[in-house]
PDB file of C-alpha atoms in Angstrom:
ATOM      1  CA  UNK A   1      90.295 113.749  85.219  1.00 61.00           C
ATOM      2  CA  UNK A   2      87.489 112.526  82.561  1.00 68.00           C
ATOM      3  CA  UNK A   3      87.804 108.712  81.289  1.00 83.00           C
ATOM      4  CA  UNK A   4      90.666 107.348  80.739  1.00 90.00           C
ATOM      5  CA  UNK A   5      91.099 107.495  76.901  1.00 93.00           C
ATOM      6  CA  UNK A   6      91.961 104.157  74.803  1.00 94.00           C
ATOM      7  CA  UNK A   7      95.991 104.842  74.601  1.00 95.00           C
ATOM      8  CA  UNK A   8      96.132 106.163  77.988  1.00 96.00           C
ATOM      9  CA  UNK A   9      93.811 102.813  78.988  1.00 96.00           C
ATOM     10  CA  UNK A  10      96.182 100.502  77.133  1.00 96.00           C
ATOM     11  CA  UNK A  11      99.478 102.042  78.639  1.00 95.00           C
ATOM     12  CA  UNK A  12      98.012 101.762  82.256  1.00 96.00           C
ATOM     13  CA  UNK A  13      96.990  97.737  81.752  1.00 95.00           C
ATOM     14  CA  UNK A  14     100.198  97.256  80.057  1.00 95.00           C
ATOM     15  CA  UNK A  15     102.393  99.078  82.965  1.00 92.00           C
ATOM     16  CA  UNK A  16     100.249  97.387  85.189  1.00 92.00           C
ATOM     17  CA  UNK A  17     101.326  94.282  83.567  1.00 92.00           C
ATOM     18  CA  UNK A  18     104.941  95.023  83.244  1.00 90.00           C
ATOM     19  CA  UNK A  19     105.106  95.937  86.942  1.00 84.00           C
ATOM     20  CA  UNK A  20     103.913  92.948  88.340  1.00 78.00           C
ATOM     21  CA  UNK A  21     107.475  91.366  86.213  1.00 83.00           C
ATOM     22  CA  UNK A  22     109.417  94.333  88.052  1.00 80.00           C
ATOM     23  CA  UNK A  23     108.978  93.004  91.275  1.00 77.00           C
ATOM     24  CA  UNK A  24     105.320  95.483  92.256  1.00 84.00           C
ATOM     25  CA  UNK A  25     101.975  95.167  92.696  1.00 90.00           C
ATOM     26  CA  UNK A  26     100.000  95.357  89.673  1.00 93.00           C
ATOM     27  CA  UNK A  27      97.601  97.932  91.413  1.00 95.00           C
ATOM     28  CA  UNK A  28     100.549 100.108  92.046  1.00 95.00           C
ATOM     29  CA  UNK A  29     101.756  99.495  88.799  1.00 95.00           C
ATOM     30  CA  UNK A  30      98.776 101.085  87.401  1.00 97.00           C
ATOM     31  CA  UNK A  31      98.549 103.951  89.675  1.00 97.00           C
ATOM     32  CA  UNK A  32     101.774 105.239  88.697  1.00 96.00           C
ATOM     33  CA  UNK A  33     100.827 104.917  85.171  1.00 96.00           C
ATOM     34  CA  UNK A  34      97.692 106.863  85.074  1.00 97.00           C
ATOM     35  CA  UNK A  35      99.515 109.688  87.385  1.00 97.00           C
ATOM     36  CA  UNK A  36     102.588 109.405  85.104  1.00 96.00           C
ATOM     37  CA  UNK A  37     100.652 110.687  81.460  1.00 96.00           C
ATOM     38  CA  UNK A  38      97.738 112.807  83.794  1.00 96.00           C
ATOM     39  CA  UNK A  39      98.211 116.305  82.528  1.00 94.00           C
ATOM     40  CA  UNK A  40      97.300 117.399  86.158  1.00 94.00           C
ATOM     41  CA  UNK A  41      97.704 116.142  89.910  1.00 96.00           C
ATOM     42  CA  UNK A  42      94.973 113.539  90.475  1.00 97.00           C
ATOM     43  CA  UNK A  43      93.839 112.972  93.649  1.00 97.00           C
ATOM     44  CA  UNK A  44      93.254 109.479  95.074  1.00 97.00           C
ATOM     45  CA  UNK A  45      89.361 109.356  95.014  1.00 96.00           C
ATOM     46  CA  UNK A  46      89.997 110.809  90.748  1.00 97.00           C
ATOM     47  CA  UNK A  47      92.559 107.737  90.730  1.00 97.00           C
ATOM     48  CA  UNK A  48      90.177 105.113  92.318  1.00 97.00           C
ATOM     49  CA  UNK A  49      87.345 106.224  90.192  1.00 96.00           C
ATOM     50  CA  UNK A  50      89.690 106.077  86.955  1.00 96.00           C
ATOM     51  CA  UNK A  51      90.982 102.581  87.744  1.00 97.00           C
ATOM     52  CA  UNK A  52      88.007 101.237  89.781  1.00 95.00           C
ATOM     53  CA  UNK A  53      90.104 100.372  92.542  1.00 96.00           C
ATOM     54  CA  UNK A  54      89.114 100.524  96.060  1.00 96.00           C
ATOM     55  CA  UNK A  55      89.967 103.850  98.144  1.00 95.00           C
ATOM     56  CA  UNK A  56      92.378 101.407 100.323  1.00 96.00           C
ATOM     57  CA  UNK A  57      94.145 100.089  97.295  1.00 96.00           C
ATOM     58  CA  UNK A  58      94.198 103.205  95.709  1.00 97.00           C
ATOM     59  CA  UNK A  59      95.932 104.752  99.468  1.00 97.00           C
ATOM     60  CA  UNK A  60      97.806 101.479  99.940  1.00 96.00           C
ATOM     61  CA  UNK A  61      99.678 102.236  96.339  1.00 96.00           C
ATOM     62  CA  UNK A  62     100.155 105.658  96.700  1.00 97.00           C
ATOM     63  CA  UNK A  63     101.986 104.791 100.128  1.00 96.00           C
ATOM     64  CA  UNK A  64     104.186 102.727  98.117  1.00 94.00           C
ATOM     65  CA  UNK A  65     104.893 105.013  95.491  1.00 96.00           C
ATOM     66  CA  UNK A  66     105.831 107.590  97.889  1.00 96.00           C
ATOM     67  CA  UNK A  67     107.965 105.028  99.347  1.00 93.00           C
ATOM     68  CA  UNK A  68     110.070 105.041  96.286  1.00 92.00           C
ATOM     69  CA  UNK A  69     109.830 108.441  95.739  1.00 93.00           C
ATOM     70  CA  UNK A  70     108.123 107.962  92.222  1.00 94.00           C
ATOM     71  CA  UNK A  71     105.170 110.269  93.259  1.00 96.00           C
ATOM     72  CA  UNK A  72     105.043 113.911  94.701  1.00 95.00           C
ATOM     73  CA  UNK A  73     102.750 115.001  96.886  1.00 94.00           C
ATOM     74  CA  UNK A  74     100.746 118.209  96.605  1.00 93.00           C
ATOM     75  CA  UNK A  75      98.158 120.356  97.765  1.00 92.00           C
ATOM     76  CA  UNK A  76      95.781 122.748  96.473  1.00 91.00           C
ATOM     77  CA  UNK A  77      94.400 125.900  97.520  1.00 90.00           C
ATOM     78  CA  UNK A  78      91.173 125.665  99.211  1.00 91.00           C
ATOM     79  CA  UNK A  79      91.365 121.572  99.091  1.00 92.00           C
ATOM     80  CA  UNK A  80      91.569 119.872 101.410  1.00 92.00           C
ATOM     81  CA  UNK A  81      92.618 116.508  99.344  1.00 94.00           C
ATOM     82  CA  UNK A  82      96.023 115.263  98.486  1.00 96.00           C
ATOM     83  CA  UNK A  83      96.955 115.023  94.678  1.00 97.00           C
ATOM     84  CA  UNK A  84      99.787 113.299  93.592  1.00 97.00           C
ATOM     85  CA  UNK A  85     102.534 113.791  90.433  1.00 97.00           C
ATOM     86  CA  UNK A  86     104.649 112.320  88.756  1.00 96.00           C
ATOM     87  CA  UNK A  87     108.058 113.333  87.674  1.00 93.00           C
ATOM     88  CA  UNK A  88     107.818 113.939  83.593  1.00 90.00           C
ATOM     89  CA  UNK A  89     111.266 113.236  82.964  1.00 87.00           C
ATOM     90  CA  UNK A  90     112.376 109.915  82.307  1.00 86.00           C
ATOM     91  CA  UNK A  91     116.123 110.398  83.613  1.00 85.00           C
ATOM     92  CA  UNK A  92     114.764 111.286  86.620  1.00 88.00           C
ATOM     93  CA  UNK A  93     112.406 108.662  87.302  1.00 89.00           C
ATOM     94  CA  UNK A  94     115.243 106.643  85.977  1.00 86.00           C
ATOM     95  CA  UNK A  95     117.386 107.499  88.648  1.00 87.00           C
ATOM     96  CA  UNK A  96     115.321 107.739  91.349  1.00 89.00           C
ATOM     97  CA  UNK A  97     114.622 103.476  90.538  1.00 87.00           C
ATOM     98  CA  UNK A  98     118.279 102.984  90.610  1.00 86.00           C
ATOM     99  CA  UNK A  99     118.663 105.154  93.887  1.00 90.00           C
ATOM    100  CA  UNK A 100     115.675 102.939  95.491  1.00 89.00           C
ATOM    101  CA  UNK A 101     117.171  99.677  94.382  1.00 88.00           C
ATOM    102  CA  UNK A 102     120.768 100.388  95.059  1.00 90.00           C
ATOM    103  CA  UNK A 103     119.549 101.195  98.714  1.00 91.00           C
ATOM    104  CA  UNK A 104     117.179  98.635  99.172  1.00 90.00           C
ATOM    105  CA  UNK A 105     119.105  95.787  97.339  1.00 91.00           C
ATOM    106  CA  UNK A 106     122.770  96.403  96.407  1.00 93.00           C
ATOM    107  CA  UNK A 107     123.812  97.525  99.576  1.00 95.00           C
ATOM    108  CA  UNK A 108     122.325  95.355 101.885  1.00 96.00           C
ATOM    109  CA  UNK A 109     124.267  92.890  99.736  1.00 96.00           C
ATOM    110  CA  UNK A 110     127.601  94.711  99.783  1.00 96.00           C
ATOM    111  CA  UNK A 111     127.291  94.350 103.470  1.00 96.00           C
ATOM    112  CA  UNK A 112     126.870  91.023 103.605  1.00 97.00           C
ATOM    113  CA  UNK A 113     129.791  90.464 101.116  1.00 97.00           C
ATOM    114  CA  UNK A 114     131.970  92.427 103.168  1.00 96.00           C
ATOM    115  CA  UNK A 115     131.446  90.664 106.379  1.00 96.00           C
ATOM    116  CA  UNK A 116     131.678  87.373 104.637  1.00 96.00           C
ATOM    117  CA  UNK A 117     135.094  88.439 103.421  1.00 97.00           C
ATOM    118  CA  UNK A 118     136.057  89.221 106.598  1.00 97.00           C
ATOM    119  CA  UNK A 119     135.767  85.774 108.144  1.00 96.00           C
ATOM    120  CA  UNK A 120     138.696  83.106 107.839  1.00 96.00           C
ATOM    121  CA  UNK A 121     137.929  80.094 105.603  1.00 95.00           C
ATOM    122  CA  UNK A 122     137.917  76.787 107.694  1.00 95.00           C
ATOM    123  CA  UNK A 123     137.772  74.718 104.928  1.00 96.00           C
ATOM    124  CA  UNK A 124     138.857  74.515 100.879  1.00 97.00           C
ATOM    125  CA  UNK A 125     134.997  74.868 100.493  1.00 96.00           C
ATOM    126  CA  UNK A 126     134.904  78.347 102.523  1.00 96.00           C
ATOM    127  CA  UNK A 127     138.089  79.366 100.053  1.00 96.00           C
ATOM    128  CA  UNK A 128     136.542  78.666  96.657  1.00 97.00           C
ATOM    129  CA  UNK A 129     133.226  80.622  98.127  1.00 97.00           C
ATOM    130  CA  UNK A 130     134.874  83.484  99.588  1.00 97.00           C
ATOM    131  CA  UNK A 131     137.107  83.701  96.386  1.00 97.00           C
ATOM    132  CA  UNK A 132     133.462  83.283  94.661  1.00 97.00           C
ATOM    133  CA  UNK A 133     131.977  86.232  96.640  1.00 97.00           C
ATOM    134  CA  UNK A 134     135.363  88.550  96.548  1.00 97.00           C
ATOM    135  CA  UNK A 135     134.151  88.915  92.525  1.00 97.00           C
ATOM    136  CA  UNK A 136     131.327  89.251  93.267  1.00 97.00           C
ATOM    137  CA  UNK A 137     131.635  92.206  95.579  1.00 97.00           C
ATOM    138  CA  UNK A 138     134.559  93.371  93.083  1.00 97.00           C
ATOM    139  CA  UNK A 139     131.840  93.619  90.807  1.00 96.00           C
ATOM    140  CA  UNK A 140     129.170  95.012  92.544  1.00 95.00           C
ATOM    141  CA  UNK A 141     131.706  97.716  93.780  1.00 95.00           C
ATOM    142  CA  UNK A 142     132.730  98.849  90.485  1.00 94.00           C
ATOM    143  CA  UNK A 143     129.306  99.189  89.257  1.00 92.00           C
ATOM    144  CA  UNK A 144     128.272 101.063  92.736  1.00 92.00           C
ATOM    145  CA  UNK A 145     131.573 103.682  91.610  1.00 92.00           C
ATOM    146  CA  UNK A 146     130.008 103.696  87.850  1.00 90.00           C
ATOM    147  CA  UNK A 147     126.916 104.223  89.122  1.00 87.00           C
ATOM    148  CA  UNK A 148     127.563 107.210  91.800  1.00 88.00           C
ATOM    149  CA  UNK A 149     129.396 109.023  88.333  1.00 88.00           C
ATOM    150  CA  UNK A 150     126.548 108.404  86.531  1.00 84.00           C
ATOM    151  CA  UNK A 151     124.321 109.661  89.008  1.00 84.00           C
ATOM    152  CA  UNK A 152     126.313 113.141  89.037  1.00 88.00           C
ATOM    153  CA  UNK A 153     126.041 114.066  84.743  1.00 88.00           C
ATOM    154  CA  UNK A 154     123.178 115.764  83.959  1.00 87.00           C
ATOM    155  CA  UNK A 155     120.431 114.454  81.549  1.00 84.00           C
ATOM    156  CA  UNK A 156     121.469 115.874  78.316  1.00 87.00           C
ATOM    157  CA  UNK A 157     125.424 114.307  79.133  1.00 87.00           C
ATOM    158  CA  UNK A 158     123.999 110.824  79.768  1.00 83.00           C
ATOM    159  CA  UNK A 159     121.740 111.106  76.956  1.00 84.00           C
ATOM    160  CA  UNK A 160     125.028 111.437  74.591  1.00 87.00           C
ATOM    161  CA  UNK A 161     127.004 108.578  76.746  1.00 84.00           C
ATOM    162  CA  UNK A 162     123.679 106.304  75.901  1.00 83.00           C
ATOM    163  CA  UNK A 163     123.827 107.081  72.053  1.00 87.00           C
ATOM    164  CA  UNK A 164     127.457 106.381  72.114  1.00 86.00           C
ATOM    165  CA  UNK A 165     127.004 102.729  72.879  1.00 79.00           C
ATOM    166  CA  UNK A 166     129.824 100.743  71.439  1.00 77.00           C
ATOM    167  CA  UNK A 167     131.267 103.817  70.268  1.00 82.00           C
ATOM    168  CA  UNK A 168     133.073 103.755  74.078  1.00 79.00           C
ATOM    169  CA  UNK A 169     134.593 100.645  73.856  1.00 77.00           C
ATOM    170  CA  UNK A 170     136.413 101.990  70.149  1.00 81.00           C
ATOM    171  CA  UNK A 171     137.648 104.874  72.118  1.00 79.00           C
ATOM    172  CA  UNK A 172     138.943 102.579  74.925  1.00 79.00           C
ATOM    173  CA  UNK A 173     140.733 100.285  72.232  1.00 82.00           C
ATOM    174  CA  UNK A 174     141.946 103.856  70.654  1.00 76.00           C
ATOM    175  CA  UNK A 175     144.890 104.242  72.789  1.00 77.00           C
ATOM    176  CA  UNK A 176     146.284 100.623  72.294  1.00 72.00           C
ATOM    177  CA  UNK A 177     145.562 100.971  68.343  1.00 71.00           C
ATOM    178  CA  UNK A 178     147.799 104.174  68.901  1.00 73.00           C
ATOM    179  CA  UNK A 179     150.794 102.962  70.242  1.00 68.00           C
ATOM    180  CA  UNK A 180     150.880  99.647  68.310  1.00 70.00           C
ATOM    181  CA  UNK A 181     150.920 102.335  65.005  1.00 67.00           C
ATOM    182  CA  UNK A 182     153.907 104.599  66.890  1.00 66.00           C
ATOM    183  CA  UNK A 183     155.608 101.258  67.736  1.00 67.00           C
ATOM    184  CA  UNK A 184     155.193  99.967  64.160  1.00 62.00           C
ATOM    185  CA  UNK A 185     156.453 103.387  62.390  1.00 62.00           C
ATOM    186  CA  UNK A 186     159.957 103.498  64.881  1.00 58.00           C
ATOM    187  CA  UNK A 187     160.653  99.576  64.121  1.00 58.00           C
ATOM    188  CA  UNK A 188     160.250 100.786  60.138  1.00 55.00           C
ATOM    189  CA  UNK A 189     162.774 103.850  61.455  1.00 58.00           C
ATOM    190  CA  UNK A 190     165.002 101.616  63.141  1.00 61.00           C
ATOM    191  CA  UNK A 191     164.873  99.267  59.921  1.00 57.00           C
ATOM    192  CA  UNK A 192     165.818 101.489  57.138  1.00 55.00           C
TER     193      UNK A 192
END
């Protein structure tokens, strides 16, 4: 890969930024970046030498990356070197974040919440909290259910569900609107 160009230099410090406030590295931050808008698999000497990182951060944040399963690895024919890519499309980078997090956060949590709901209250305190935590896992349950049907529509179907936005909760409020109008029109029956 030649130089890093000026947009493709600002959108790597700024993702680099932006990671750090997600929770990663800002090193690994900017390795996915620069991988993410490379026309090509870069390998990790082409990433260290684009970033002037060290080879052990640049190997250290590709670990990671792989980790979450944000990178791909890939080899060429008559290299010996491992390049990496990134997925282009943003749905599916999208949910391979929510997969990662959901594993590595949500359901640890869930599990917790269960077994805390399992155990009898010795106290008014223990009550309130468990009564506290049963929303809580309510919650996190019903988003986990929302989630796994999310997971199964295809990009162009969430796209649409997106670009609905408030449009759902109209349709939701649809059926009530519905039968308050058929209720209204057989009281005006009944009436005349």
């Amino acid at each position: 890969m030649n130089a890093m160009s000026p947009l493709v230099r600002s959108f790597v410090a700024h993702f680099g930024e932006m990671g750090s406030r997600w929770g990663i590295n800002r090193t690994v931050g900017q390795i996915y970046a620069l991988i993410f808008v490379s026309p090509q698999a870069l390998n990790a000497d082409e990433i260290a030498e684009n970033l002037e990182f060290s080879r052990s951060n640049v190997s250290m944040g590709l670990k990671e990356l792989q980790a979450w399963r944000l990178v791909k690895l890939r080899h060429m024919s008559g290299d010996r070197r491992e390049y990496f890519e990134a997925p282009s499309d943003a749905w599916e980078i999208f949910r391979t974040l929510a997969e990662e997090r959901r594993r590595r956060e949500i359901e640890p949590t869930l599990s917790m919440l269960r077994n805390a709901l399992l155990e009898t209250p010795t106290c008014e305190e223990d009550r309130v909290a468990q009564e506290r935590m049963r929303g809580m896992h309510d919650l996190i349950e019903l988003m986990t259910t929302w989630f796994d049907d999310i997971q199964k529509m295809d990009s162009q179907t969430l796209g649409q569900l997106m670009k609905m936005g408030s449009k759902v909760q109209k349709m939701l409020e649809l059926p009530g609107r519905i039968g308050r109008a058929v209720s209204g029109k057989s009281n005006l029956a009944e009436g005349e």
